[in-house]
mmCIF file of C-alpha atoms in Angstrom:
data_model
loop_
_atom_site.group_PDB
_atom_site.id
_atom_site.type_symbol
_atom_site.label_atom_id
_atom_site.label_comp_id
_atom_site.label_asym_id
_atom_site.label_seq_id
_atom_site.Cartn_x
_atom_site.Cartn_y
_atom_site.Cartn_z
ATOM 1 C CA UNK A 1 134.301 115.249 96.519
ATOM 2 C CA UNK A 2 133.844 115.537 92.942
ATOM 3 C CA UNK A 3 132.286 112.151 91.056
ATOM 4 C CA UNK A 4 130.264 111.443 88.335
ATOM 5 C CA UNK A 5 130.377 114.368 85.951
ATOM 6 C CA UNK A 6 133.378 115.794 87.282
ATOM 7 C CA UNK A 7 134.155 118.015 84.041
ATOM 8 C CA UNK A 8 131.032 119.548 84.535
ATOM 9 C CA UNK A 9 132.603 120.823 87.740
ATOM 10 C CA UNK A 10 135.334 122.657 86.023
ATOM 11 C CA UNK A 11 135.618 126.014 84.428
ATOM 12 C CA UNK A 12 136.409 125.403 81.030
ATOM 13 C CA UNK A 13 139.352 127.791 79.216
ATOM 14 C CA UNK A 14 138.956 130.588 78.119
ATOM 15 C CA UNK A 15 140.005 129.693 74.273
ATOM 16 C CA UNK A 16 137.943 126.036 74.514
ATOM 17 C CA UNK A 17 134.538 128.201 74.855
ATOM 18 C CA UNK A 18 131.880 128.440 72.749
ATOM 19 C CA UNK A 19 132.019 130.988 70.213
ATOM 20 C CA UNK A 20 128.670 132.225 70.829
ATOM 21 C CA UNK A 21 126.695 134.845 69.073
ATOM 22 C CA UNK A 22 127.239 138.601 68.038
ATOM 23 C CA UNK A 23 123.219 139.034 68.011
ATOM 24 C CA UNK A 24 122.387 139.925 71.408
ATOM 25 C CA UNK A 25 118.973 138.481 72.906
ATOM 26 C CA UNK A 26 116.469 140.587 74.995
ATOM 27 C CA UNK A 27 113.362 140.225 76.777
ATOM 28 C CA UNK A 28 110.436 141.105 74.711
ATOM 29 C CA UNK A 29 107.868 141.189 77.789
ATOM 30 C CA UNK A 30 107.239 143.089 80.699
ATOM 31 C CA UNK A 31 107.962 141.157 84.405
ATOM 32 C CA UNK A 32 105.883 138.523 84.348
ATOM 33 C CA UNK A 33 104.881 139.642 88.086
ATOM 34 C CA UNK A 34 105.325 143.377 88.532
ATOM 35 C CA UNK A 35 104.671 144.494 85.431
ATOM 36 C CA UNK A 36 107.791 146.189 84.418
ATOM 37 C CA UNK A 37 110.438 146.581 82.264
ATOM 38 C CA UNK A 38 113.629 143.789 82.441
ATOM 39 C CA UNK A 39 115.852 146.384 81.662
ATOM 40 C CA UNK A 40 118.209 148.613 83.751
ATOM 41 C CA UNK A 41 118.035 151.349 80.791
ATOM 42 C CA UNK A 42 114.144 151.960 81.452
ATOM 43 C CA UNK A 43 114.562 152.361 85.541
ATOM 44 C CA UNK A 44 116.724 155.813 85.875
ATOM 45 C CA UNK A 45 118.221 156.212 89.068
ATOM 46 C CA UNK A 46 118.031 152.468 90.606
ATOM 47 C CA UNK A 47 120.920 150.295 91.901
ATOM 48 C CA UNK A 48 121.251 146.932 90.227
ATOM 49 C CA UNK A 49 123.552 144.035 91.140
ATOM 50 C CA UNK A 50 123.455 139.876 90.090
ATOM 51 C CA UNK A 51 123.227 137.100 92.244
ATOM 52 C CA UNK A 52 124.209 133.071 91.358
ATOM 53 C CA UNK A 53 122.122 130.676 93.748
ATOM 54 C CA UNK A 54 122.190 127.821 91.480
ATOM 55 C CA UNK A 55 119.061 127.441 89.251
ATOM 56 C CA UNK A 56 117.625 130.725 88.324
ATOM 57 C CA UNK A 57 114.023 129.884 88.161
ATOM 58 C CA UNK A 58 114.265 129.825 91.805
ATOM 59 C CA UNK A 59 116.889 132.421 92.528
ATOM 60 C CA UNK A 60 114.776 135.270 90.843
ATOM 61 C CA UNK A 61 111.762 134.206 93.112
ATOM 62 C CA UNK A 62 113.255 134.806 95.794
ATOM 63 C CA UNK A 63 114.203 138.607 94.751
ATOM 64 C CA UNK A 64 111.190 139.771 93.068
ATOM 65 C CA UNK A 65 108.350 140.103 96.131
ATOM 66 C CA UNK A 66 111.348 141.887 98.073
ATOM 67 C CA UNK A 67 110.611 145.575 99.215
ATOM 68 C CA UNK A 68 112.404 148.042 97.291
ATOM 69 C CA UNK A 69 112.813 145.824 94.248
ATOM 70 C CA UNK A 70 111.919 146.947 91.146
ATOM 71 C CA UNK A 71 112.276 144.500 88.873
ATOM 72 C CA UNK A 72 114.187 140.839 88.171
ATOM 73 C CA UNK A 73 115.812 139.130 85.443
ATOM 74 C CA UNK A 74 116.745 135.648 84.618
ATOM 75 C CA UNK A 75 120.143 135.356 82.366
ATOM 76 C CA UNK A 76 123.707 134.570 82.660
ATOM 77 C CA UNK A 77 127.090 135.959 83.615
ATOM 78 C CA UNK A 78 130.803 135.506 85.077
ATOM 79 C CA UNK A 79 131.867 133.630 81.921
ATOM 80 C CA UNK A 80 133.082 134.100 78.270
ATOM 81 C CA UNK A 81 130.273 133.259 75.570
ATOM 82 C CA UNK A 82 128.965 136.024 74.303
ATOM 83 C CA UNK A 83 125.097 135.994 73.744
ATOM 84 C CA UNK A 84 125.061 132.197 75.046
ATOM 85 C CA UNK A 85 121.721 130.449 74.984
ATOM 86 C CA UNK A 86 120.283 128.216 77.839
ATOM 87 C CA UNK A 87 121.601 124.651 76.342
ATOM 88 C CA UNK A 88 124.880 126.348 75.523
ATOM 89 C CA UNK A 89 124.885 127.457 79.855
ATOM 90 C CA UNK A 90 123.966 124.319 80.870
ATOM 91 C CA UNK A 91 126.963 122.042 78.752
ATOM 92 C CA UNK A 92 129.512 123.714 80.807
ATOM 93 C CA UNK A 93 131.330 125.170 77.916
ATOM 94 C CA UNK A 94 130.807 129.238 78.241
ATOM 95 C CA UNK A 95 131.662 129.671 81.502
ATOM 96 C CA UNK A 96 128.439 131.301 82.727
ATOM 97 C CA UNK A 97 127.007 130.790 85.838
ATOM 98 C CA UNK A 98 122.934 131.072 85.839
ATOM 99 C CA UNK A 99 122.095 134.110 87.419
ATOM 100 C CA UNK A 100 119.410 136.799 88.490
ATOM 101 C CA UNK A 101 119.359 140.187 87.464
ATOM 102 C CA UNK A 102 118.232 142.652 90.364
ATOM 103 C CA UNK A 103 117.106 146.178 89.589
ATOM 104 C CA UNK A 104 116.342 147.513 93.340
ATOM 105 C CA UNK A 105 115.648 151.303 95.028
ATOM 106 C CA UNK A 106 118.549 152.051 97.215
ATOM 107 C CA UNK A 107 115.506 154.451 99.025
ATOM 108 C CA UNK A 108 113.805 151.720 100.314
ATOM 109 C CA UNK A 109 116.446 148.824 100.277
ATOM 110 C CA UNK A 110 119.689 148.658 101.126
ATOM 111 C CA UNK A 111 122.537 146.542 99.646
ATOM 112 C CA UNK A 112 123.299 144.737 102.820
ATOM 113 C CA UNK A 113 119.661 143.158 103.125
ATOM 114 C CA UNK A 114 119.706 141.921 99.698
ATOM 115 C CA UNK A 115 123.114 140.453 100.664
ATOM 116 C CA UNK A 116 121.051 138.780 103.420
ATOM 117 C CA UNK A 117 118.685 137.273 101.880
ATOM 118 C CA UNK A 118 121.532 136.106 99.292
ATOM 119 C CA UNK A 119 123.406 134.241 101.847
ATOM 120 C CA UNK A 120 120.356 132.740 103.523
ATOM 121 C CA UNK A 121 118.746 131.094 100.568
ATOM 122 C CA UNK A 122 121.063 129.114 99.400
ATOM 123 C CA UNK A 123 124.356 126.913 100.707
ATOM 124 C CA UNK A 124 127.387 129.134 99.443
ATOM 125 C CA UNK A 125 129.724 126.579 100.335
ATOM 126 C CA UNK A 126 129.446 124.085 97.626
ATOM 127 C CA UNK A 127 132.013 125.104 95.105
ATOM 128 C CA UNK A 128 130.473 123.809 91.114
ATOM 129 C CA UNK A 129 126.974 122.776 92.529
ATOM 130 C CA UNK A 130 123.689 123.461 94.368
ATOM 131 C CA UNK A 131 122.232 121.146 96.324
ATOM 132 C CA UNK A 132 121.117 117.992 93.343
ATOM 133 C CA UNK A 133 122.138 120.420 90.356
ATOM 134 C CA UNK A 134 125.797 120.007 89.281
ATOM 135 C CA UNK A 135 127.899 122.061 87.438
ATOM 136 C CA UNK A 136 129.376 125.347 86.717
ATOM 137 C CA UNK A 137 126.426 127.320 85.580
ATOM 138 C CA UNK A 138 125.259 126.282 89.242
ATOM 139 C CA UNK A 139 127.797 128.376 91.300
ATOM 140 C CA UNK A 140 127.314 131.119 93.650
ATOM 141 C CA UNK A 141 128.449 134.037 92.427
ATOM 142 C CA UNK A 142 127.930 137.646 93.282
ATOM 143 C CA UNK A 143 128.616 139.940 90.326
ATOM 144 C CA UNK A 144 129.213 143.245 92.132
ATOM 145 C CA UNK A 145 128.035 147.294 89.679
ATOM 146 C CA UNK A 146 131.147 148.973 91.054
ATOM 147 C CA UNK A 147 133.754 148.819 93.848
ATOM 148 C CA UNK A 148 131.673 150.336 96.487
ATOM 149 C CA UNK A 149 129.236 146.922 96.054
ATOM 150 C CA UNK A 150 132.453 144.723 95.593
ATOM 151 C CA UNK A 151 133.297 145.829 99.041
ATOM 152 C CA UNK A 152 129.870 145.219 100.928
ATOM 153 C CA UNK A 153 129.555 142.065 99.099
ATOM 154 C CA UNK A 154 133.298 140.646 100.433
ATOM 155 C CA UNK A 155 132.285 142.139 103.709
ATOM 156 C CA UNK A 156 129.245 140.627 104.361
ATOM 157 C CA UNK A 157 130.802 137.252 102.898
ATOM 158 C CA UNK A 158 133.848 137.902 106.103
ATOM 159 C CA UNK A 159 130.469 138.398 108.632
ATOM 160 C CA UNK A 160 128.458 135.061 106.940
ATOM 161 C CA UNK A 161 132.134 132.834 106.901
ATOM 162 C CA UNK A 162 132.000 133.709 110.750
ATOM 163 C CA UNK A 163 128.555 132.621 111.060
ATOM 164 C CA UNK A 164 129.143 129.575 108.890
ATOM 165 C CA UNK A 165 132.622 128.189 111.058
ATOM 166 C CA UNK A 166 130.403 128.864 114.655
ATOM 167 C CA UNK A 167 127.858 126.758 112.660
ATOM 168 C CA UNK A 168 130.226 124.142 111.877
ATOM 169 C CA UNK A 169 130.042 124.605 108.428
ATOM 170 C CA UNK A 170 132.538 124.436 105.436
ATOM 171 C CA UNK A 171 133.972 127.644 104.097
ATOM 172 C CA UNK A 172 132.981 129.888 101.774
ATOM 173 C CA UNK A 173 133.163 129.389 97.603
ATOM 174 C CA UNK A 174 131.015 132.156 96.363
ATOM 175 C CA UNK A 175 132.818 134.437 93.386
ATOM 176 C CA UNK A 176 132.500 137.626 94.180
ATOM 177 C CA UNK A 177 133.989 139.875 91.598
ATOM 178 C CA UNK A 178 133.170 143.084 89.548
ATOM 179 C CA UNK A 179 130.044 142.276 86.849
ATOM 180 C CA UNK A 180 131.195 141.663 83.289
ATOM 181 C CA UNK A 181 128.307 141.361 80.150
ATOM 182 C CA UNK A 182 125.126 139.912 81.387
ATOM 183 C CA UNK A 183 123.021 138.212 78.910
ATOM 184 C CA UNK A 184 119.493 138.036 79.356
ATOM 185 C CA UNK A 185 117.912 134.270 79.055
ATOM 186 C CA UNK A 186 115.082 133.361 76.622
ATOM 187 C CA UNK A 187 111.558 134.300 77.150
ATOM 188 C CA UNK A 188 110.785 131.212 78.573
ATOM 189 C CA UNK A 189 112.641 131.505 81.819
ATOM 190 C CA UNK A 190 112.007 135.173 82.748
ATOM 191 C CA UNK A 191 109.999 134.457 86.395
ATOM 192 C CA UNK A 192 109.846 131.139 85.678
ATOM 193 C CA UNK A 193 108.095 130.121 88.809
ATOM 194 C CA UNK A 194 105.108 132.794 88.756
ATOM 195 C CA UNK A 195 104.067 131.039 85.257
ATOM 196 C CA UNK A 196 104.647 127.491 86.321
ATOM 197 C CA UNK A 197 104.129 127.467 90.505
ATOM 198 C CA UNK A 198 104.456 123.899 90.343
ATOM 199 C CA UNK A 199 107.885 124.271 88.190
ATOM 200 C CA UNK A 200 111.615 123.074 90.328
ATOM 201 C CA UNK A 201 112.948 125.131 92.802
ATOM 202 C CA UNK A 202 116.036 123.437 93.885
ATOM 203 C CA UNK A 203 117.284 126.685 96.215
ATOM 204 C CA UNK A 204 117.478 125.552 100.104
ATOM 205 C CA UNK A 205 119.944 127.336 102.816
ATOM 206 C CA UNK A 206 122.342 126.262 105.699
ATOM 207 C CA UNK A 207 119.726 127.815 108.321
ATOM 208 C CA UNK A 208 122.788 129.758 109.631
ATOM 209 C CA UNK A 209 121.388 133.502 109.432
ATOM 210 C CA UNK A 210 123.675 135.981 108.146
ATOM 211 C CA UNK A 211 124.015 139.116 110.108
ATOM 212 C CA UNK A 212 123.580 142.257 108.782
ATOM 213 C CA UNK A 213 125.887 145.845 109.114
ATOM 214 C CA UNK A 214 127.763 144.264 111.734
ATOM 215 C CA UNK A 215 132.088 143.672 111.741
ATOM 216 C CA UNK A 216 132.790 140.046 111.671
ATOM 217 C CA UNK A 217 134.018 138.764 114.982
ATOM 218 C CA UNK A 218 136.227 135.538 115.811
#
C-alpha cells in the first residue's frame, strides 16, 4: 500500500527529469578494500553486471568479499539524468535506482551465484522500497551486460518466484532489463561501509534461499 510519500514511489517522466550534467564524475581512488581500480576499462577480460538492493552502502558490501570478484562500485542506473549526483538520486526526479557496480572473473565465479546471493540479500518483492527506505532510487533492479546475462537473470528470477509462492510470499518486482549509462557516485560513498563499519545497512532478505542452475518447478 503506498502512503506517506507516495510520489516518491513513482517513476517520474521521462521529460519532467532533471537535466543533469554533461561533465561526467569518476572515482579518483582505488577500492577502498581490495585495492583496485573502480573501473571496468582497467580489468581486461572480466564480466561485469549491476545490482539494485536498495541502499548501496550496503548492497556493495555484500559483493566485494565474494570469490571471484574483482572489484565494486557504488553509483546509479536504470533512469534518465545524465551524470546525476547523490541528492539529485535521492529526490526521485532522475529516475535512477542506487546501484552496485560488479566487476567479477567468470573463471572463478559464475553468473548464477552472484544471482544468488542477489536474491537472498534483499526482499525483491517490494516494488519502490526496501525495507524502511522509500522510494525509487530504492528498487531492485538487475541491469543485465548483454542478452546472454538478461536471460540468466529472468531465469533465475522464474526459479526464486517459485521459491518465493512455496514460501508464501508476494511476487516478484525486480527490473530486470539490459544496462543503460551507469554513473559512478561521489567519493564519499565508494565502500561506504569498510570506512564507516558502524555506517546503515538497511539490506535484510525473505530467508527463502534461491536455488541455483536448476529449471523452476510448480
Amino acid at each position: 500500500m503506498i502512503g506517506i510519500g507516495a510520489w516518491k514511489q513513482r517513476m517520474p517522466p521521462r521529460d519532467e527529469a532533471l537535466p543533469g550534467r554533461e561533465q561526467a564524475l569518476l572515482p579518483t581512488r582505488t577500492h577502498h578494500v581490495l585495492g583496485r581500480s573502480l573501473l571496468v576499462a582497467d580489468h581486461p577480460g572480466m564480466a561485469r553486471i549491476w545490482f539494485g538492493m536498495g541502499c548501496f552502502w550496503g548492497a556493495e558490501h555484500t559483493f566485494w568479499n565474494l570469490p571471484g570478484v574483482v572489484s565494486t562500485a557504488a553509483g546509479y542506473a536504470g533512469g534518465y539524468t545524465p551524470n546525476p549526483s547523490y541528492r539529485e538520486v535521492c529526490g526521485g526526479m532522475t529516475g535512477h535506482a542506487e546501484v552496485v557496480q560488479v566487476i567479477y572473473d567468470p573463471a572463478r565465479t559464475s553468473l548464477d551465484e552472484l544471482l544468488k546471493v542477489f536474491w537472498e540479500s534483499h526482499d525483491p518483492t517490494q516494488g519502490m522500497r526496501q525495507g524502511n527506505d522509500v522510494g525509487t532510487q530504492y528498487r531492485s533492479a538487475i541491469y543485465a551486460a548483454d542478452v546472454t546475462q538478461l536471460a540468466a537473470a529472468e531465469a533465475s528470477a522464474r526459479r526464486y518466484l517459485v521459491a518465493l509462492e512455496h514460501a508464501g510470499l508476494e511476487g516478484i518486482t525486480t527490473e530486470i532489463a539490459l544496462a543503460g549509462p551507469f554513473y559512478y557516485a561521489e567519493d564519499e560513498h565508494q565502500q561506504y561501509l569498510s570506512k564507516h563499519p558502524d555506517g546503515y545497512c538497511g539490506l535484510g532478505g525473505t530467508g527463502v534461499s534461491c536455488p541455483v542452475g536448476l529449471a523452476p518447478k510448480s
